[in-house]
């Protein structure tokens, strides 16, 4: 279940990929996927309450993977926070600031362009890979607001809505609503100290409630499984950003020269 937040999302983004990539990431056969039934969690993505700076910093101040499990209550929480550093050819501080002022440029650098779309001004929907966790399959997406502060001195992103898109194996006896999934994605980018690129951090957290049968799973097994999901999402996000940022920044410089 919790794998959904890997989205994650978001991107997570968290966290967020597509069902056509399931085999590449989960090695699940098409016959097993055919057994799944979709359980509608919401007609629309769940809205998140406005972020506070304290909430942002709680996630961004972490380094590496995060895992928390209360077996008695069934509450589980996992995620990852990672630093992003990318050198940009031909960059200087002013050029990087101008680039960071363009939310569309950054959005298309952060995620695979085929898996992202603008749903409203400065809000982008990131689709996540389909993932399996025990008897639950998730193919989540996260809506992320992206904006700049200080004329490009800081570029921020934060999730505003999400849809876990849960599918549950028949006969499991667990509804999507019982899982209570919450997906958070947050990040920031700014010019590197030498002005030759960008520096920053991105993090995601997924929270949920395990039903009683799943609470019997060994904690180490849960942690190991979710750690694999964390690393898959984190590596996908960072690799995509580093490639996308270099390419989009060159397009940005070219467009500026052409406009002169």
PDB file of N, CA and C in Angstrom, residues 54-109:
ATOM      1  N   UNK A  54       7.085  25.045   8.906  1.00  0.00           N
ATOM      2  CA  UNK A  54       7.550  23.990   9.811  1.00  0.00           C
ATOM      3  C   UNK A  54       7.364  22.614   9.177  1.00  0.00           C
ATOM      4  N   UNK A  55       6.236  22.389   8.532  1.00  0.00           N
ATOM      5  CA  UNK A  55       5.994  21.108   7.875  1.00  0.00           C
ATOM      6  C   UNK A  55       6.996  20.881   6.751  1.00  0.00           C
ATOM      7  N   UNK A  56       7.249  21.916   5.971  1.00  0.00           N
ATOM      8  CA  UNK A  56       8.223  21.803   4.887  1.00  0.00           C
ATOM      9  C   UNK A  56       9.599  21.411   5.430  1.00  0.00           C
ATOM     10  N   UNK A  57      10.031  22.113   6.459  1.00  0.00           N
ATOM     11  CA  UNK A  57      11.373  21.887   6.979  1.00  0.00           C
ATOM     12  C   UNK A  57      11.500  20.537   7.699  1.00  0.00           C
ATOM     13  N   UNK A  58      10.410  20.035   8.269  1.00  0.00           N
ATOM     14  CA  UNK A  58      10.454  18.715   8.904  1.00  0.00           C
ATOM     15  C   UNK A  58      10.887  17.661   7.894  1.00  0.00           C
ATOM     16  N   UNK A  59      10.347  17.742   6.679  1.00  0.00           N
ATOM     17  CA  UNK A  59      10.704  16.777   5.636  1.00  0.00           C
ATOM     18  C   UNK A  59      12.061  17.097   5.032  1.00  0.00           C
ATOM     19  N   UNK A  60      12.294  18.368   4.719  1.00  0.00           N
ATOM     20  CA  UNK A  60      13.535  18.735   4.032  1.00  0.00           C
ATOM     21  C   UNK A  60      14.769  18.617   4.927  1.00  0.00           C
ATOM     22  N   UNK A  61      14.585  18.666   6.244  1.00  0.00           N
ATOM     23  CA  UNK A  61      15.727  18.562   7.150  1.00  0.00           C
ATOM     24  C   UNK A  61      16.219  17.124   7.308  1.00  0.00           C
ATOM     25  N   UNK A  62      15.443  16.151   6.838  1.00  0.00           N
ATOM     26  CA  UNK A  62      15.872  14.762   6.925  1.00  0.00           C
ATOM     27  C   UNK A  62      16.915  14.459   5.850  1.00  0.00           C
ATOM     28  N   UNK A  63      17.699  13.441   6.098  1.00  0.00           N
ATOM     29  CA  UNK A  63      18.690  12.976   5.132  1.00  0.00           C
ATOM     30  C   UNK A  63      18.493  11.483   4.918  1.00  0.00           C
ATOM     31  N   UNK A  64      18.182  11.095   3.704  1.00  0.00           N
ATOM     32  CA  UNK A  64      17.996   9.677   3.415  1.00  0.00           C
ATOM     33  C   UNK A  64      16.593   9.195   3.715  1.00  0.00           C
ATOM     34  N   UNK A  65      16.491   7.911   3.994  1.00  0.00           N
ATOM     35  CA  UNK A  65      15.190   7.273   4.144  1.00  0.00           C
ATOM     36  C   UNK A  65      14.576   7.513   5.524  1.00  0.00           C
ATOM     37  N   UNK A  66      13.253   7.524   5.526  1.00  0.00           N
ATOM     38  CA  UNK A  66      12.491   7.741   6.755  1.00  0.00           C
ATOM     39  C   UNK A  66      11.485   6.607   6.899  1.00  0.00           C
ATOM     40  N   UNK A  67      11.375   6.041   8.116  1.00  0.00           N
ATOM     41  CA  UNK A  67      10.434   4.958   8.374  1.00  0.00           C
ATOM     42  C   UNK A  67       9.951   5.047   9.809  1.00  0.00           C
ATOM     43  N   UNK A  68       8.646   4.920   9.987  1.00  0.00           N
ATOM     44  CA  UNK A  68       8.049   4.970  11.318  1.00  0.00           C
ATOM     45  C   UNK A  68       6.832   4.046  11.325  1.00  0.00           C
ATOM     46  N   UNK A  69       6.739   3.167  12.337  1.00  0.00           N
ATOM     47  CA  UNK A  69       5.662   2.184  12.372  1.00  0.00           C
ATOM     48  C   UNK A  69       5.183   1.986  13.799  1.00  0.00           C
ATOM     49  N   UNK A  70       3.878   2.168  13.999  1.00  0.00           N
ATOM     50  CA  UNK A  70       3.234   1.918  15.288  1.00  0.00           C
ATOM     51  C   UNK A  70       2.367   0.672  15.113  1.00  0.00           C
ATOM     52  N   UNK A  71       2.864  -0.460  15.581  1.00  0.00           N
ATOM     53  CA  UNK A  71       2.161  -1.714  15.331  1.00  0.00           C
ATOM     54  C   UNK A  71       0.795  -1.757  15.999  1.00  0.00           C
ATOM     55  N   UNK A  72       0.656  -1.192  17.196  1.00  0.00           N
ATOM     56  CA  UNK A  72      -0.614  -1.238  17.908  1.00  0.00           C
ATOM     57  C   UNK A  72      -1.691  -0.445  17.179  1.00  0.00           C
ATOM     58  N   UNK A  73      -1.359   0.734  16.744  1.00  0.00           N
ATOM     59  CA  UNK A  73      -2.330   1.592  16.060  1.00  0.00           C
ATOM     60  C   UNK A  73      -2.412   1.296  14.562  1.00  0.00           C
ATOM     61  N   UNK A  74      -1.376   0.669  14.042  1.00  0.00           N
ATOM     62  CA  UNK A  74      -1.344   0.374  12.618  1.00  0.00           C
ATOM     63  C   UNK A  74      -0.820   1.517  11.771  1.00  0.00           C
ATOM     64  N   UNK A  75      -0.431   2.626  12.417  1.00  0.00           N
ATOM     65  CA  UNK A  75       0.054   3.783  11.656  1.00  0.00           C
ATOM     66  C   UNK A  75       1.438   3.501  11.077  1.00  0.00           C
ATOM     67  N   UNK A  76       1.598   3.782   9.803  1.00  0.00           N
ATOM     68  CA  UNK A  76       2.883   3.591   9.155  1.00  0.00           C
ATOM     69  C   UNK A  76       3.222   4.820   8.331  1.00  0.00           C
ATOM     70  N   UNK A  77       4.494   5.147   8.282  1.00  0.00           N
ATOM     71  CA  UNK A  77       4.948   6.358   7.601  1.00  0.00           C
ATOM     72  C   UNK A  77       6.321   6.068   7.010  1.00  0.00           C
ATOM     73  N   UNK A  78       6.504   6.425   5.756  1.00  0.00           N
ATOM     74  CA  UNK A  78       7.811   6.207   5.159  1.00  0.00           C
ATOM     75  C   UNK A  78       8.044   7.235   4.064  1.00  0.00           C
ATOM     76  N   UNK A  79       9.301   7.397   3.703  1.00  0.00           N
ATOM     77  CA  UNK A  79       9.637   8.350   2.651  1.00  0.00           C
ATOM     78  C   UNK A  79      11.136   8.512   2.546  1.00  0.00           C
ATOM     79  N   UNK A  80      11.539   9.566   1.858  1.00  0.00           N
ATOM     80  CA  UNK A  80      12.955   9.811   1.658  1.00  0.00           C
ATOM     81  C   UNK A  80      13.169  11.287   1.342  1.00  0.00           C
ATOM     82  N   UNK A  81      14.301  11.817   1.765  1.00  0.00           N
ATOM     83  CA  UNK A  81      14.684  13.196   1.461  1.00  0.00           C
ATOM     84  C   UNK A  81      16.110  13.175   0.921  1.00  0.00           C
ATOM     85  N   UNK A  82      16.328  13.854  -0.197  1.00  0.00           N
ATOM     86  CA  UNK A  82      17.628  13.804  -0.856  1.00  0.00           C
ATOM     87  C   UNK A  82      18.044  15.175  -1.359  1.00  0.00           C
ATOM     88  N   UNK A  83      19.337  15.399  -1.350  1.00  0.00           N
ATOM     89  CA  UNK A  83      19.885  16.638  -1.889  1.00  0.00           C
ATOM     90  C   UNK A  83      20.033  16.517  -3.405  1.00  0.00           C
ATOM     91  N   UNK A  84      19.808  17.612  -4.103  1.00  0.00           N
ATOM     92  CA  UNK A  84      19.957  17.656  -5.549  1.00  0.00           C
ATOM     93  C   UNK A  84      21.023  18.678  -5.893  1.00  0.00           C
ATOM     94  N   UNK A  85      22.019  18.265  -6.662  1.00  0.00           N
ATOM     95  CA  UNK A  85      23.061  19.167  -7.131  1.00  0.00           C
ATOM     96  C   UNK A  85      23.319  18.881  -8.602  1.00  0.00           C
ATOM     97  N   UNK A  86      23.197  19.893  -9.434  1.00  0.00           N
ATOM     98  CA  UNK A  86      23.373  19.698 -10.866  1.00  0.00           C
ATOM     99  C   UNK A  86      24.148  20.867 -11.464  1.00  0.00           C
ATOM    100  N   UNK A  87      25.229  20.565 -12.155  1.00  0.00           N
ATOM    101  CA  UNK A  87      25.998  21.582 -12.869  1.00  0.00           C
ATOM    102  C   UNK A  87      25.343  21.827 -14.225  1.00  0.00           C
ATOM    103  N   UNK A  88      25.207  23.091 -14.599  1.00  0.00           N
ATOM    104  CA  UNK A  88      24.564  23.467 -15.857  1.00  0.00           C
ATOM    105  C   UNK A  88      25.582  24.165 -16.751  1.00  0.00           C
ATOM    106  N   UNK A  89      25.813  23.614 -17.930  1.00  0.00           N
ATOM    107  CA  UNK A  89      26.780  24.204 -18.856  1.00  0.00           C
ATOM    108  C   UNK A  89      26.369  25.619 -19.251  1.00  0.00           C
ATOM    109  N   UNK A  90      27.343  26.526 -19.218  1.00  0.00           N
ATOM    110  CA  UNK A  90      27.085  27.903 -19.628  1.00  0.00           C
ATOM    111  C   UNK A  90      26.329  28.727 -18.611  1.00  0.00           C
ATOM    112  N   UNK A  91      26.238  28.228 -17.381  1.00  0.00           N
ATOM    113  CA  UNK A  91      25.437  28.912 -16.361  1.00  0.00           C
ATOM    114  C   UNK A  91      26.225  29.986 -15.635  1.00  0.00           C
ATOM    115  N   UNK A  92      25.514  31.011 -15.216  1.00  0.00           N
ATOM    116  CA  UNK A  92      25.997  31.951 -14.212  1.00  0.00           C
ATOM    117  C   UNK A  92      24.813  32.251 -13.307  1.00  0.00           C
ATOM    118  N   UNK A  93      25.053  32.899 -12.190  1.00  0.00           N
ATOM    119  CA  UNK A  93      23.991  33.067 -11.193  1.00  0.00           C
ATOM    120  C   UNK A  93      22.760  33.766 -11.748  1.00  0.00           C
ATOM    121  N   UNK A  94      22.939  34.816 -12.533  1.00  0.00           N
ATOM    122  CA  UNK A  94      21.789  35.547 -13.066  1.00  0.00           C
ATOM    123  C   UNK A  94      20.977  34.692 -14.035  1.00  0.00           C
ATOM    124  N   UNK A  95      21.675  33.928 -14.875  1.00  0.00           N
ATOM    125  CA  UNK A  95      20.970  33.062 -15.823  1.00  0.00           C
ATOM    126  C   UNK A  95      20.177  31.986 -15.081  1.00  0.00           C
ATOM    127  N   UNK A  96      20.781  31.421 -14.032  1.00  0.00           N
ATOM    128  CA  UNK A  96      20.084  30.390 -13.250  1.00  0.00           C
ATOM    129  C   UNK A  96      18.843  30.988 -12.578  1.00  0.00           C
ATOM    130  N   UNK A  97      18.955  32.199 -12.064  1.00  0.00           N
ATOM    131  CA  UNK A  97      17.801  32.848 -11.429  1.00  0.00           C
ATOM    132  C   UNK A  97      16.677  33.089 -12.436  1.00  0.00           C
ATOM    133  N   UNK A  98      17.046  33.509 -13.637  1.00  0.00           N
ATOM    134  CA  UNK A  98      16.010  33.732 -14.655  1.00  0.00           C
ATOM    135  C   UNK A  98      15.324  32.414 -15.007  1.00  0.00           C
ATOM    136  N   UNK A  99      16.113  31.358 -15.082  1.00  0.00           N
ATOM    137  CA  UNK A  99      15.548  30.045 -15.408  1.00  0.00           C
ATOM    138  C   UNK A  99      14.626  29.558 -14.293  1.00  0.00           C
ATOM    139  N   UNK A 100      15.043  29.747 -13.053  1.00  0.00           N
ATOM    140  CA  UNK A 100      14.216  29.307 -11.928  1.00  0.00           C
ATOM    141  C   UNK A 100      12.939  30.121 -11.780  1.00  0.00           C
ATOM    142  N   UNK A 101      12.846  31.242 -12.472  1.00  0.00           N
ATOM    143  CA  UNK A 101      11.634  32.069 -12.423  1.00  0.00           C
ATOM    144  C   UNK A 101      10.553  31.536 -13.354  1.00  0.00           C
ATOM    145  N   UNK A 102      10.874  30.538 -14.170  1.00  0.00           N
ATOM    146  CA  UNK A 102       9.935  29.983 -15.152  1.00  0.00           C
ATOM    147  C   UNK A 102       9.454  28.622 -14.652  1.00  0.00           C
ATOM    148  N   UNK A 103       8.264  28.571 -14.039  1.00  0.00           N
ATOM    149  CA  UNK A 103       7.797  27.324 -13.437  1.00  0.00           C
ATOM    150  C   UNK A 103       7.606  26.218 -14.472  1.00  0.00           C
ATOM    151  N   UNK A 104       7.201  26.562 -15.699  1.00  0.00           N
ATOM    152  CA  UNK A 104       7.008  25.524 -16.715  1.00  0.00           C
ATOM    153  C   UNK A 104       8.321  24.877 -17.099  1.00  0.00           C
ATOM    154  N   UNK A 105       9.377  25.675 -17.240  1.00  0.00           N
ATOM    155  CA  UNK A 105      10.690  25.128 -17.541  1.00  0.00           C
ATOM    156  C   UNK A 105      11.144  24.148 -16.463  1.00  0.00           C
ATOM    157  N   UNK A 106      10.984  24.534 -15.216  1.00  0.00           N
ATOM    158  CA  UNK A 106      11.434  23.677 -14.120  1.00  0.00           C
ATOM    159  C   UNK A 106      10.567  22.435 -14.004  1.00  0.00           C
ATOM    160  N   UNK A 107       9.252  22.601 -14.165  1.00  0.00           N
ATOM    161  CA  UNK A 107       8.347  21.457 -14.068  1.00  0.00           C
ATOM    162  C   UNK A 107       8.717  20.382 -15.085  1.00  0.00           C
ATOM    163  N   UNK A 108       9.003  20.784 -16.304  1.00  0.00           N
ATOM    164  CA  UNK A 108       9.336  19.825 -17.356  1.00  0.00           C
ATOM    165  C   UNK A 108      10.748  19.258 -17.180  1.00  0.00           C
ATOM    166  N   UNK A 109      11.540  19.905 -16.326  1.00  0.00           N
ATOM    167  CA  UNK A 109      12.870  19.375 -16.008  1.00  0.00           C
ATOM    168  C   UNK A 109      12.800  18.351 -14.884  1.00  0.00           C
TER     169      UNK A 109
END
